[in-house]
């Protein structure tokens, strides 16, 4: 039970506790372009939007910021400065309809990714990952382009950095993970010192080379247990490809008194169980009992999964301490991925109060529109392995109870219906209760995140309802997601309307 008030005034944690006085507070107020600063003592929340470089090249810096302020009541930019992924960078996902702004032309062939600002070589001395500049926009530097105009308008600018890579980046092949069968993976090992140094170098570069307000760090990678089970919304089941079994992990295991070979053996057995389940080879005691028996006989399944999480959270802690050492007024946020909504096993590995110690704010994903198809996919995956004995529609209802969902549609209707505003409200309140006042909670609001052909298409009405629900739950602010280049303007306006109504 949260103690949070649903009041739309000052949050129960003083929003201003971490900002440097009234000037900074005034800069956080949503203001229409060209308007005089609002003369009100009532502090308002950080209303942010995620945007990639391409939108500013396509539409111009001033016009894009006008749209953000006028339609979305936005006062904070989460500018994608580093990723090789299409979720946060590039135009609309290929094959999806373009929104009603920006170039109506796919960048499928030109999209590359990388650092959309300028990597300053001196910061990258201790990593092999030195050449990461995104080539799409030549020598242009997105921070140099956007910062002056954003600052002029009193908007905050955060650098969004995401742990998504491509194999052609120089040095990547030396630092990738190794899977259960000894194959190189496409992901980077978070115990590898070159990788660790890269992340601290990158955020140091941003925070020392530019007048930014902080960092939003994205790492959506799962540990080997969830990957083996496919226990997420956006992945296939690949139990033989789980990671990481590289030398650095072997060393990390030894340092902690963990038996590396037992862990590997545990995952070989889990792989076999998953493959048998997928093939419908039912163990005589049933799928779930056999899975639980594996955990009893090989607790190393959990030990190895936890070691993955440990490295992931060490990276966050290092990013946080690095940024704070540069300037304590810089803020660091951590994106908490969507699987945290659906999956009770994942939830158990994420203590909000622990995460809150490593950041100033958490961006908690509460994407309701795409949430329907994603939740359905998750149920389909776990219903194919450890819960294969349970009819999937019943499994979904059971899981709803575990998650405290009360208003969601039946499994067969989930994708077309999406998740409800009640889901947004409950997940926001759960996060607020979880962080225990140690950091701010900024729900990530779904504004037109691409979905499959048979899933609900985002409308202004459901975008408005989701935004209003997050604010009603007591959110300290919002982050409109995933990126401007996939949002329709009417939906952005609807979100902005909910913000303005909450503050009247
Ligand atoms: Zn490793």
Short mmCIF file of C-alpha atoms and ligand atoms in Angstrom, two decimals:
data_model
loop_
_atom_site.label_atom_id
_atom_site.label_comp_id
_atom_site.label_asym_id
_atom_site.label_seq_id
_atom_site.Cartn_x
_atom_site.Cartn_y
_atom_site.Cartn_z
CA UNK A 1 0.00 0.00 0.00
CA UNK A 2 1.52 3.25 -1.05
CA UNK A 3 1.33 6.31 1.08
CA UNK A 4 1.40 8.42 -2.00
CA UNK A 5 -1.16 11.11 -2.33
CA UNK A 6 -3.06 11.39 -5.58
CA UNK A 7 -2.85 15.14 -5.27
CA UNK A 8 -1.60 16.79 -8.41
CA UNK A 9 0.26 19.47 -6.52
CA UNK A 10 3.64 19.06 -4.91
CA UNK A 11 4.66 15.39 -4.87
CA UNK A 12 5.17 13.70 -1.53
CA UNK A 13 8.89 13.81 -2.16
CA UNK A 14 9.95 17.32 -2.66
CA UNK A 15 10.57 17.50 -6.35
CA UNK A 16 12.89 20.39 -5.86
CA UNK A 17 15.21 18.68 -3.42
CA UNK A 18 17.75 17.95 -6.11
CA UNK A 19 17.53 20.98 -8.31
CA UNK A 20 19.61 24.03 -7.82
CA UNK A 21 17.14 26.58 -6.58
CA UNK A 22 14.43 28.65 -8.09
CA UNK A 23 16.11 29.28 -11.43
CA UNK A 24 16.28 25.60 -12.18
CA UNK A 25 12.76 25.13 -10.93
CA UNK A 26 11.49 27.81 -13.27
CA UNK A 27 13.25 26.06 -16.13
CA UNK A 28 11.20 22.94 -15.45
CA UNK A 29 7.89 24.64 -15.99
CA UNK A 30 6.17 23.71 -19.23
CA UNK A 31 5.86 26.87 -21.26
CA UNK A 32 4.57 27.53 -24.72
CA UNK A 33 7.22 28.83 -27.07
CA UNK A 34 7.94 32.49 -26.52
CA UNK A 35 5.76 32.73 -23.43
CA UNK A 36 6.94 34.56 -20.35
CA UNK A 37 7.93 32.29 -17.43
CA UNK A 38 4.85 31.21 -15.55
CA UNK A 39 4.37 33.19 -12.38
CA UNK A 40 3.43 30.41 -10.05
CA UNK A 41 4.98 29.01 -6.93
CA UNK A 42 3.62 25.55 -7.62
CA UNK A 43 6.47 23.32 -8.78
CA UNK A 44 5.67 21.08 -11.69
CA UNK A 45 7.01 17.80 -12.80
CA UNK A 46 9.61 16.94 -15.37
CA UNK A 47 7.74 16.28 -18.60
CA UNK A 48 10.19 14.69 -21.01
CA UNK A 49 10.21 13.24 -24.47
CA UNK A 50 12.61 10.82 -26.12
CA UNK A 51 13.85 11.91 -29.52
CA UNK A 52 16.56 10.80 -31.90
CA UNK A 53 18.89 12.98 -33.95
CA UNK A 54 17.12 12.32 -37.22
CA UNK A 55 14.01 14.27 -36.20
CA UNK A 56 16.04 17.45 -35.74
CA UNK A 57 17.73 17.00 -39.11
CA UNK A 58 14.44 16.25 -40.84
CA UNK A 59 12.29 18.95 -39.26
CA UNK A 60 14.70 21.57 -37.83
CA UNK A 61 15.61 22.20 -34.19
CA UNK A 62 13.29 25.16 -33.59
CA UNK A 63 10.18 23.61 -35.17
CA UNK A 64 10.66 20.33 -33.28
CA UNK A 65 11.06 22.15 -29.96
CA UNK A 66 7.99 24.25 -30.78
CA UNK A 67 5.98 21.04 -31.23
CA UNK A 68 7.31 19.61 -27.98
CA UNK A 69 6.44 22.70 -25.96
CA UNK A 70 3.15 23.60 -27.58
CA UNK A 71 1.65 20.16 -28.08
CA UNK A 72 3.29 18.07 -25.38
CA UNK A 73 3.82 20.61 -22.56
CA UNK A 74 7.36 19.24 -22.58
CA UNK A 75 10.18 20.80 -20.59
CA UNK A 76 12.87 18.12 -20.87
CA UNK A 77 14.56 16.42 -23.83
CA UNK A 78 15.86 12.90 -23.61
CA UNK A 79 18.02 13.08 -26.68
CA UNK A 80 19.33 9.79 -28.04
CA UNK A 81 23.05 10.38 -28.17
CA UNK A 82 24.27 6.79 -28.12
CA UNK A 83 22.77 3.60 -29.48
CA UNK A 84 22.98 1.28 -32.44
CA UNK A 85 19.33 0.36 -31.95
CA UNK A 86 16.26 1.47 -33.86
CA UNK A 87 14.04 1.70 -30.81
CA UNK A 88 15.56 5.03 -29.80
CA UNK A 89 17.26 6.22 -33.00
CA UNK A 90 16.35 6.60 -36.64
CA UNK A 91 13.02 7.29 -38.31
CA UNK A 92 9.97 5.10 -38.05
CA UNK A 93 10.64 1.35 -37.88
CA UNK A 94 10.69 -0.02 -41.45
CA UNK A 95 7.31 -1.37 -42.50
CA UNK A 96 5.37 0.76 -40.03
CA UNK A 97 3.27 3.73 -41.20
CA UNK A 98 5.02 7.08 -40.93
CA UNK A 99 3.62 9.60 -38.46
CA UNK A 100 2.22 12.90 -39.74
CA UNK A 101 5.50 14.79 -39.55
CA UNK A 102 9.11 14.32 -40.61
CA UNK A 103 10.37 12.76 -43.83
CA UNK A 104 8.06 10.10 -45.20
CA UNK A 105 10.93 8.00 -46.38
CA UNK A 106 12.51 4.95 -44.78
CA UNK A 107 16.07 5.24 -43.49
CA UNK A 108 16.42 1.47 -43.57
CA UNK A 109 19.46 1.61 -45.81
CA UNK A 110 21.15 4.63 -44.26
CA UNK A 111 20.53 3.97 -40.57
CA UNK A 112 23.69 3.01 -38.71
CA UNK A 113 23.69 4.27 -35.11
CA UNK A 114 26.50 5.08 -32.70
CA UNK A 115 27.43 8.31 -30.95
CA UNK A 116 25.40 11.19 -32.43
CA UNK A 117 27.60 13.74 -30.64
CA UNK A 118 31.39 13.97 -31.03
CA UNK A 119 33.48 11.32 -29.27
CA UNK A 120 36.50 13.13 -27.78
CA UNK A 121 39.35 10.59 -27.99
CA UNK A 122 41.04 11.54 -24.71
CA UNK A 123 38.16 10.01 -22.73
CA UNK A 124 38.39 6.61 -24.43
CA UNK A 125 42.02 5.74 -23.64
CA UNK A 126 41.08 2.72 -21.49
CA UNK A 127 38.76 0.95 -23.90
CA UNK A 128 39.09 -0.72 -27.28
CA UNK A 129 35.70 0.82 -28.20
CA UNK A 130 37.07 4.07 -29.58
CA UNK A 131 35.38 4.56 -32.93
CA UNK A 132 31.69 4.88 -32.34
CA UNK A 133 30.70 8.03 -34.17
CA UNK A 134 27.36 7.65 -35.93
CA UNK A 135 27.97 8.37 -39.62
CA UNK A 136 24.44 9.24 -40.79
CA UNK A 137 24.74 12.99 -40.35
CA UNK A 138 28.38 13.54 -41.31
CA UNK A 139 30.33 15.71 -38.89
CA UNK A 140 27.20 17.21 -37.32
CA UNK A 141 26.95 16.94 -33.55
CA UNK A 142 23.40 16.61 -32.22
CA UNK A 143 24.24 18.10 -28.82
CA UNK A 144 25.92 21.14 -30.37
CA UNK A 145 22.88 21.53 -32.59
CA UNK A 146 20.14 21.20 -30.01
CA UNK A 147 21.60 22.44 -26.71
CA UNK A 148 21.72 26.21 -27.43
CA UNK A 149 18.10 26.38 -28.60
CA UNK A 150 16.86 24.10 -25.80
CA UNK A 151 18.69 26.14 -23.16
CA UNK A 152 17.32 29.36 -24.59
CA UNK A 153 13.83 27.98 -23.97
CA UNK A 154 14.66 26.77 -20.46
CA UNK A 155 14.42 23.12 -21.48
CA UNK A 156 16.55 20.48 -19.81
CA UNK A 157 18.59 18.10 -21.97
CA UNK A 158 19.53 14.58 -20.98
CA UNK A 159 21.68 12.20 -23.03
CA UNK A 160 19.99 8.85 -23.64
CA UNK A 161 22.62 6.10 -23.86
CA UNK A 162 21.59 2.57 -24.74
CA UNK A 163 23.49 -0.70 -24.57
CA UNK A 164 22.73 -1.83 -28.10
CA UNK A 165 25.59 -2.45 -30.54
CA UNK A 166 26.39 -3.64 -34.01
CA UNK A 167 29.06 -6.19 -34.81
CA UNK A 168 30.91 -3.96 -37.27
CA UNK A 169 32.00 -1.45 -34.62
CA UNK A 170 35.81 -1.59 -34.31
CA UNK A 171 36.76 -3.50 -31.16
CA UNK A 172 33.35 -5.07 -30.55
CA UNK A 173 34.47 -8.52 -31.57
CA UNK A 174 37.03 -8.46 -28.73
CA UNK A 175 34.45 -7.74 -26.03
CA UNK A 176 31.33 -9.69 -26.94
CA UNK A 177 29.74 -12.26 -24.67
CA UNK A 178 30.21 -16.00 -25.10
CA UNK A 179 27.18 -18.26 -25.04
CA UNK A 180 26.55 -21.63 -23.43
CA UNK A 181 28.01 -23.48 -26.44
CA UNK A 182 31.10 -21.27 -26.62
CA UNK A 183 29.89 -19.11 -29.52
CA UNK A 184 30.45 -15.35 -29.66
CA UNK A 185 27.21 -13.44 -29.07
CA UNK A 186 26.20 -10.03 -30.45
CA UNK A 187 25.97 -8.53 -26.96
CA UNK A 188 28.84 -7.04 -24.96
CA UNK A 189 30.08 -8.63 -21.73
CA UNK A 190 29.37 -6.40 -18.76
CA UNK A 191 32.29 -7.86 -16.80
CA UNK A 192 34.72 -6.98 -19.58
CA UNK A 193 36.90 -4.06 -18.37
CA UNK A 194 36.91 -2.49 -21.85
CA UNK A 195 33.13 -2.40 -21.81
CA UNK A 196 32.99 -1.01 -18.28
CA UNK A 197 35.50 1.68 -19.21
CA UNK A 198 33.53 2.52 -22.32
CA UNK A 199 30.35 3.37 -20.42
CA UNK A 200 32.10 5.56 -17.88
CA UNK A 201 34.12 7.20 -20.68
CA UNK A 202 30.98 7.93 -22.68
CA UNK A 203 29.09 9.59 -19.85
CA UNK A 204 32.20 11.49 -18.79
CA UNK A 205 32.58 12.75 -22.34
CA UNK A 206 28.96 13.95 -22.44
CA UNK A 207 29.02 15.54 -19.01
CA UNK A 208 32.39 17.27 -19.40
CA UNK A 209 32.20 18.26 -23.06
CA UNK A 210 28.63 19.60 -23.09
CA UNK A 211 26.32 21.62 -20.86
CA UNK A 212 23.84 18.78 -20.40
CA UNK A 213 21.61 18.11 -17.40
CA UNK A 214 22.38 14.44 -17.03
CA UNK A 215 22.15 10.92 -18.42
CA UNK A 216 19.33 8.45 -19.01
CA UNK A 217 20.87 4.99 -19.23
CA UNK A 218 19.17 2.13 -21.07
CA UNK A 219 20.09 -1.51 -20.67
CA UNK A 220 17.26 -3.90 -21.50
CA UNK A 221 19.33 -7.04 -21.43
CA UNK A 222 18.10 -10.04 -19.50
CA UNK A 223 20.08 -12.61 -17.62
CA UNK A 224 20.43 -16.23 -18.77
CA UNK A 225 17.40 -17.57 -16.89
CA UNK A 226 14.89 -15.32 -18.56
CA UNK A 227 16.59 -15.68 -21.90
CA UNK A 228 16.51 -19.48 -21.61
CA UNK A 229 12.79 -19.39 -20.90
CA UNK A 230 12.05 -16.63 -23.39
CA UNK A 231 10.36 -15.01 -20.44
CA UNK A 232 10.09 -11.61 -22.00
CA UNK A 233 7.82 -9.88 -24.44
CA UNK A 234 10.12 -9.34 -27.34
CA UNK A 235 12.21 -12.38 -27.70
CA UNK A 236 12.24 -15.91 -28.89
CA UNK A 237 13.22 -18.83 -26.74
CA UNK A 238 16.92 -19.50 -27.29
CA UNK A 239 18.04 -21.62 -24.37
CA UNK A 240 21.33 -22.72 -25.92
CA UNK A 241 22.35 -19.12 -26.65
CA UNK A 242 22.26 -17.83 -23.09
CA UNK A 243 25.25 -15.79 -21.90
CA UNK A 244 27.79 -15.16 -20.58
CA UNK A 245 30.45 -17.82 -20.21
CA UNK A 246 33.50 -15.79 -21.19
CA UNK A 247 36.83 -15.59 -19.34
CA UNK A 248 35.79 -12.42 -17.53
CA UNK A 249 32.69 -14.14 -16.20
CA UNK A 250 34.80 -17.12 -15.19
CA UNK A 251 37.05 -14.75 -13.25
CA UNK A 252 34.09 -12.95 -11.66
CA UNK A 253 32.71 -16.33 -10.59
CA UNK A 254 36.01 -17.36 -9.02
CA UNK A 255 36.26 -14.09 -7.09
CA UNK A 256 32.84 -14.78 -5.58
CA UNK A 257 33.42 -18.46 -4.84
CA UNK A 258 30.98 -19.53 -7.54
CA UNK A 259 31.61 -22.85 -9.29
CA UNK A 260 31.73 -21.88 -12.97
CA UNK A 261 31.47 -25.43 -14.30
CA UNK A 262 28.44 -26.23 -12.12
CA UNK A 263 26.77 -23.10 -13.46
CA UNK A 264 27.45 -24.12 -17.02
CA UNK A 265 26.14 -27.61 -16.31
CA UNK A 266 23.00 -26.09 -14.77
CA UNK A 267 22.31 -24.21 -17.98
CA UNK A 268 23.00 -27.24 -20.14
CA UNK A 269 20.28 -29.03 -18.16
CA UNK A 270 17.94 -26.06 -18.40
CA UNK A 271 18.53 -25.96 -22.15
CA UNK A 272 17.55 -29.62 -22.37
CA UNK A 273 14.42 -29.07 -20.28
CA UNK A 274 13.36 -26.11 -22.40
CA UNK A 275 13.95 -27.96 -25.64
CA UNK A 276 11.99 -30.97 -24.37
CA UNK A 277 9.16 -28.66 -23.31
CA UNK A 278 9.03 -26.97 -26.69
CA UNK A 279 8.88 -30.40 -28.31
CA UNK A 280 6.02 -31.41 -26.01
CA UNK A 281 8.06 -34.12 -24.25
CA UNK A 282 6.33 -33.97 -20.91
CA UNK A 283 8.38 -35.08 -17.90
CA UNK A 284 6.55 -37.70 -15.86
CA UNK A 285 6.12 -35.19 -13.00
CA UNK A 286 5.08 -32.35 -15.30
CA UNK A 287 6.88 -29.32 -16.73
CA UNK A 288 6.73 -27.03 -13.72
CA UNK A 289 7.82 -29.66 -11.20
CA UNK A 290 10.77 -30.59 -13.37
CA UNK A 291 11.77 -26.93 -13.63
CA UNK A 292 11.50 -26.42 -9.89
CA UNK A 293 13.46 -29.61 -9.31
CA UNK A 294 16.23 -28.21 -11.49
CA UNK A 295 16.34 -25.11 -9.28
CA UNK A 296 16.51 -27.29 -6.18
CA UNK A 297 19.25 -29.53 -7.53
CA UNK A 298 21.07 -26.79 -9.40
CA UNK A 299 20.61 -23.52 -7.53
CA UNK A 300 23.42 -22.37 -9.82
CA UNK A 301 20.67 -21.54 -12.34
CA UNK A 302 19.77 -18.63 -10.08
CA UNK A 303 23.34 -17.94 -9.02
CA UNK A 304 24.44 -17.44 -12.61
CA UNK A 305 21.46 -15.31 -13.46
CA UNK A 306 22.16 -13.14 -10.45
CA UNK A 307 25.77 -12.71 -11.51
CA UNK A 308 24.56 -11.27 -14.82
CA UNK A 309 22.34 -8.80 -12.97
CA UNK A 310 25.20 -7.91 -10.67
CA UNK A 311 27.33 -6.79 -13.60
CA UNK A 312 24.42 -4.91 -15.13
CA UNK A 313 23.81 -3.00 -11.93
CA UNK A 314 27.49 -2.41 -11.31
CA UNK A 315 27.56 -0.59 -14.66
CA UNK A 316 24.67 1.59 -13.53
CA UNK A 317 26.38 2.31 -10.21
CA UNK A 318 29.58 3.24 -12.04
CA UNK A 319 27.72 5.51 -14.43
CA UNK A 320 25.99 7.17 -11.49
CA UNK A 321 29.12 7.71 -9.42
CA UNK A 322 31.08 8.91 -12.46
CA UNK A 323 28.48 11.50 -13.35
CA UNK A 324 28.02 12.66 -9.76
CA UNK A 325 31.80 13.04 -9.35
CA UNK A 326 31.82 15.40 -12.33
CA UNK A 327 29.03 17.55 -10.94
CA UNK A 328 26.59 16.56 -8.21
CA UNK A 329 23.79 18.59 -9.77
CA UNK A 330 23.84 16.40 -12.88
CA UNK A 331 21.09 13.80 -12.73
CA UNK A 332 21.18 10.14 -13.69
CA UNK A 333 18.16 8.04 -14.57
CA UNK A 334 17.76 4.37 -15.36
CA UNK A 335 15.25 2.94 -17.81
CA UNK A 336 13.38 -0.02 -16.29
CA UNK A 337 12.28 -2.25 -19.12
CA UNK A 338 8.79 -3.47 -20.00
CA UNK A 339 9.32 -7.07 -18.90
CA UNK A 340 9.29 -5.69 -15.36
CA UNK A 341 5.57 -5.16 -15.87
CA UNK A 342 4.58 -8.65 -17.00
CA UNK A 343 6.97 -11.09 -15.49
CA UNK A 344 6.84 -11.93 -11.79
CA UNK A 345 10.20 -13.74 -12.02
CA UNK A 346 11.82 -10.61 -13.39
CA UNK A 347 10.02 -8.46 -10.83
CA UNK A 348 11.57 -10.54 -8.07
CA UNK A 349 15.03 -9.59 -9.32
CA UNK A 350 14.32 -5.87 -9.33
CA UNK A 351 14.04 -4.17 -5.98
CA UNK A 352 12.97 -0.62 -6.65
CA UNK A 353 14.51 0.55 -3.39
CA UNK A 354 17.88 -0.89 -4.43
CA UNK A 355 17.70 0.62 -7.91
CA UNK A 356 16.78 3.93 -6.35
CA UNK A 357 20.13 4.08 -4.56
CA UNK A 358 21.91 4.19 -7.91
CA UNK A 359 19.99 6.97 -9.60
CA UNK A 360 18.10 10.22 -9.26
CA UNK A 361 15.10 8.94 -11.15
CA UNK A 362 13.71 5.77 -12.66
CA UNK A 363 12.00 5.73 -16.00
CA UNK A 364 9.52 2.93 -15.41
CA UNK A 365 8.07 1.58 -18.64
CA UNK A 366 4.26 1.50 -18.52
CA UNK A 367 3.60 1.30 -22.25
CA UNK A 368 -0.07 0.38 -22.29
CA UNK A 369 -0.87 0.33 -25.99
CA UNK A 370 1.87 -2.04 -27.18
CA UNK A 371 1.61 -3.65 -23.73
CA UNK A 372 -1.29 -5.82 -24.86
CA UNK A 373 0.57 -7.70 -27.56
CA UNK A 374 3.73 -7.82 -25.48
CA UNK A 375 1.97 -9.32 -22.47
CA UNK A 376 0.29 -11.87 -24.73
CA UNK A 377 3.66 -12.82 -26.21
CA UNK A 378 5.11 -13.28 -22.74
CA UNK A 379 2.27 -15.59 -21.73
CA UNK A 380 2.71 -17.53 -24.95
CA UNK A 381 6.41 -18.02 -24.20
CA UNK A 382 6.12 -19.15 -20.59
CA UNK A 383 3.09 -21.21 -21.51
CA UNK A 384 5.31 -23.10 -23.94
CA UNK A 385 7.90 -24.12 -21.37
CA UNK A 386 7.66 -24.21 -17.58
CA UNK A 387 3.88 -23.62 -17.48
CA UNK A 388 3.07 -25.78 -20.46
CA UNK A 389 0.64 -27.84 -18.39
CA UNK A 390 -1.56 -24.78 -17.85
CA UNK A 391 -3.98 -23.66 -20.59
CA UNK A 392 -2.67 -20.28 -21.72
CA UNK A 393 -5.87 -18.33 -21.09
CA UNK A 394 -5.88 -19.59 -17.50
CA UNK A 395 -2.18 -18.92 -17.14
CA UNK A 396 -2.80 -15.32 -18.18
CA UNK A 397 -5.56 -14.94 -15.57
CA UNK A 398 -3.34 -16.47 -12.89
CA UNK A 399 -0.50 -14.16 -13.85
CA UNK A 400 -2.86 -11.16 -13.69
CA UNK A 401 -3.42 -12.00 -10.03
CA UNK A 402 0.30 -12.20 -9.35
CA UNK A 403 0.80 -8.83 -11.02
CA UNK A 404 -2.20 -7.16 -9.40
CA UNK A 405 -3.84 -6.48 -12.76
CA UNK A 406 -7.60 -6.34 -12.45
CA UNK A 407 -8.98 -4.77 -15.60
CA UNK A 408 -7.12 -6.39 -18.47
CA UNK A 409 -8.82 -8.25 -21.30
CA UNK A 410 -8.67 -12.00 -21.86
CA UNK A 411 -5.58 -13.40 -23.59
CA UNK A 412 -7.21 -13.65 -27.01
CA UNK A 413 -8.25 -9.99 -26.92
CA UNK A 414 -5.12 -8.53 -25.34
CA UNK A 415 -3.28 -7.45 -28.46
CA UNK A 416 -6.31 -5.75 -30.00
CA UNK A 417 -7.30 -4.14 -26.72
CA UNK A 418 -3.93 -3.08 -25.32
CA UNK A 419 -3.53 -2.68 -21.59
CA UNK A 420 -5.74 -0.35 -19.61
CA UNK A 421 -5.09 3.02 -17.95
CA UNK A 422 -5.56 1.09 -14.71
CA UNK A 423 -2.38 -0.84 -15.58
CA UNK A 424 -0.51 2.46 -15.95
CA UNK A 425 -1.91 3.65 -12.63
CA UNK A 426 -1.02 0.44 -10.76
CA UNK A 427 2.50 0.12 -12.15
CA UNK A 428 3.19 3.77 -11.37
CA UNK A 429 1.97 3.37 -7.83
CA UNK A 430 3.93 0.15 -7.37
CA UNK A 431 7.12 1.93 -8.43
CA UNK A 432 6.43 4.89 -6.14
CA UNK A 433 5.82 2.56 -3.21
CA UNK A 434 8.92 0.55 -4.12
CA UNK A 435 11.44 3.39 -4.26
CA UNK A 436 10.41 4.53 -0.77
CA UNK A 437 11.11 8.14 -1.53
CA UNK A 438 14.74 7.48 -2.52
CA UNK A 439 14.37 8.68 -6.12
CA UNK A 440 11.81 10.14 -8.47
CA UNK A 441 9.57 7.94 -10.61
CA UNK A 442 8.96 9.04 -14.20
CA UNK A 443 6.69 6.57 -16.01
CA UNK A 444 7.49 6.03 -19.67
CA UNK A 445 4.27 6.75 -21.58
CA UNK A 446 3.52 4.90 -24.81
CA UNK A 447 2.87 7.36 -27.61
CA UNK A 448 2.42 5.37 -30.76
CA UNK A 449 5.03 2.68 -30.16
CA UNK A 450 4.86 0.41 -33.22
CA UNK A 451 2.68 -2.67 -32.92
CA UNK A 452 1.72 -5.64 -35.05
CA UNK A 453 -0.97 -5.59 -37.71
CA UNK A 454 -3.71 -6.94 -35.45
CA UNK A 455 -2.89 -4.87 -32.39
CA UNK A 456 -4.51 -1.70 -31.17
CA UNK A 457 -3.44 1.44 -32.97
CA UNK A 458 -2.75 4.26 -30.54
CA UNK A 459 -5.44 6.92 -30.39
CA UNK A 460 -5.50 10.35 -28.73
CA UNK A 461 -8.09 9.03 -26.27
CA UNK A 462 -6.02 6.16 -24.91
CA UNK A 463 -2.85 8.26 -24.91
CA UNK A 464 -4.68 10.89 -22.88
CA UNK A 465 -6.07 8.27 -20.49
CA UNK A 466 -2.67 6.65 -19.91
CA UNK A 467 -0.96 9.98 -19.31
CA UNK A 468 -3.66 11.12 -16.92
CA UNK A 469 -3.51 7.78 -15.06
CA UNK A 470 0.23 8.09 -14.45
CA UNK A 471 -0.19 11.61 -13.10
CA UNK A 472 -3.17 10.61 -10.99
CA UNK A 473 -1.02 7.85 -9.48
CA UNK A 474 1.42 10.50 -8.28
CA UNK A 475 4.19 10.28 -10.87
CA UNK A 476 7.00 12.77 -10.33
CA UNK A 477 7.05 13.42 -14.07
CA UNK A 478 6.68 11.62 -17.37
CA UNK A 479 8.81 10.51 -20.29
CA UNK A 480 6.96 10.28 -23.61
CA UNK A 481 8.30 7.24 -25.42
CA UNK A 482 9.80 5.74 -27.41
CA UNK A 483 10.78 8.41 -29.86
CA UNK A 484 9.27 11.43 -31.57
CA UNK A 485 9.84 9.99 -35.04
CA UNK A 486 7.14 7.38 -34.42
CA UNK A 487 4.55 9.62 -32.68
CA UNK A 488 1.48 11.06 -34.33
CA UNK A 489 0.95 14.71 -33.44
CA UNK A 490 -2.61 14.27 -32.20
CA UNK A 491 -1.42 11.65 -29.70
CA UNK A 492 1.35 13.95 -28.46
CA UNK A 493 -1.21 16.72 -28.07
CA UNK A 494 -3.47 14.41 -26.10
CA UNK A 495 -0.64 13.62 -23.70
CA UNK A 496 0.13 17.33 -23.37
CA UNK A 497 -3.53 18.03 -22.66
CA UNK A 498 -3.49 15.55 -19.78
CA UNK A 499 -0.38 17.26 -18.41
CA UNK A 500 -1.87 20.74 -18.62
CA UNK A 501 -5.14 19.65 -17.07
CA UNK A 502 -3.27 18.07 -14.18
CA UNK A 503 -1.51 21.32 -13.46
CA UNK A 504 -4.46 23.68 -13.71
ZN1 LIG B 1 31.32 -12.39 -19.92
#
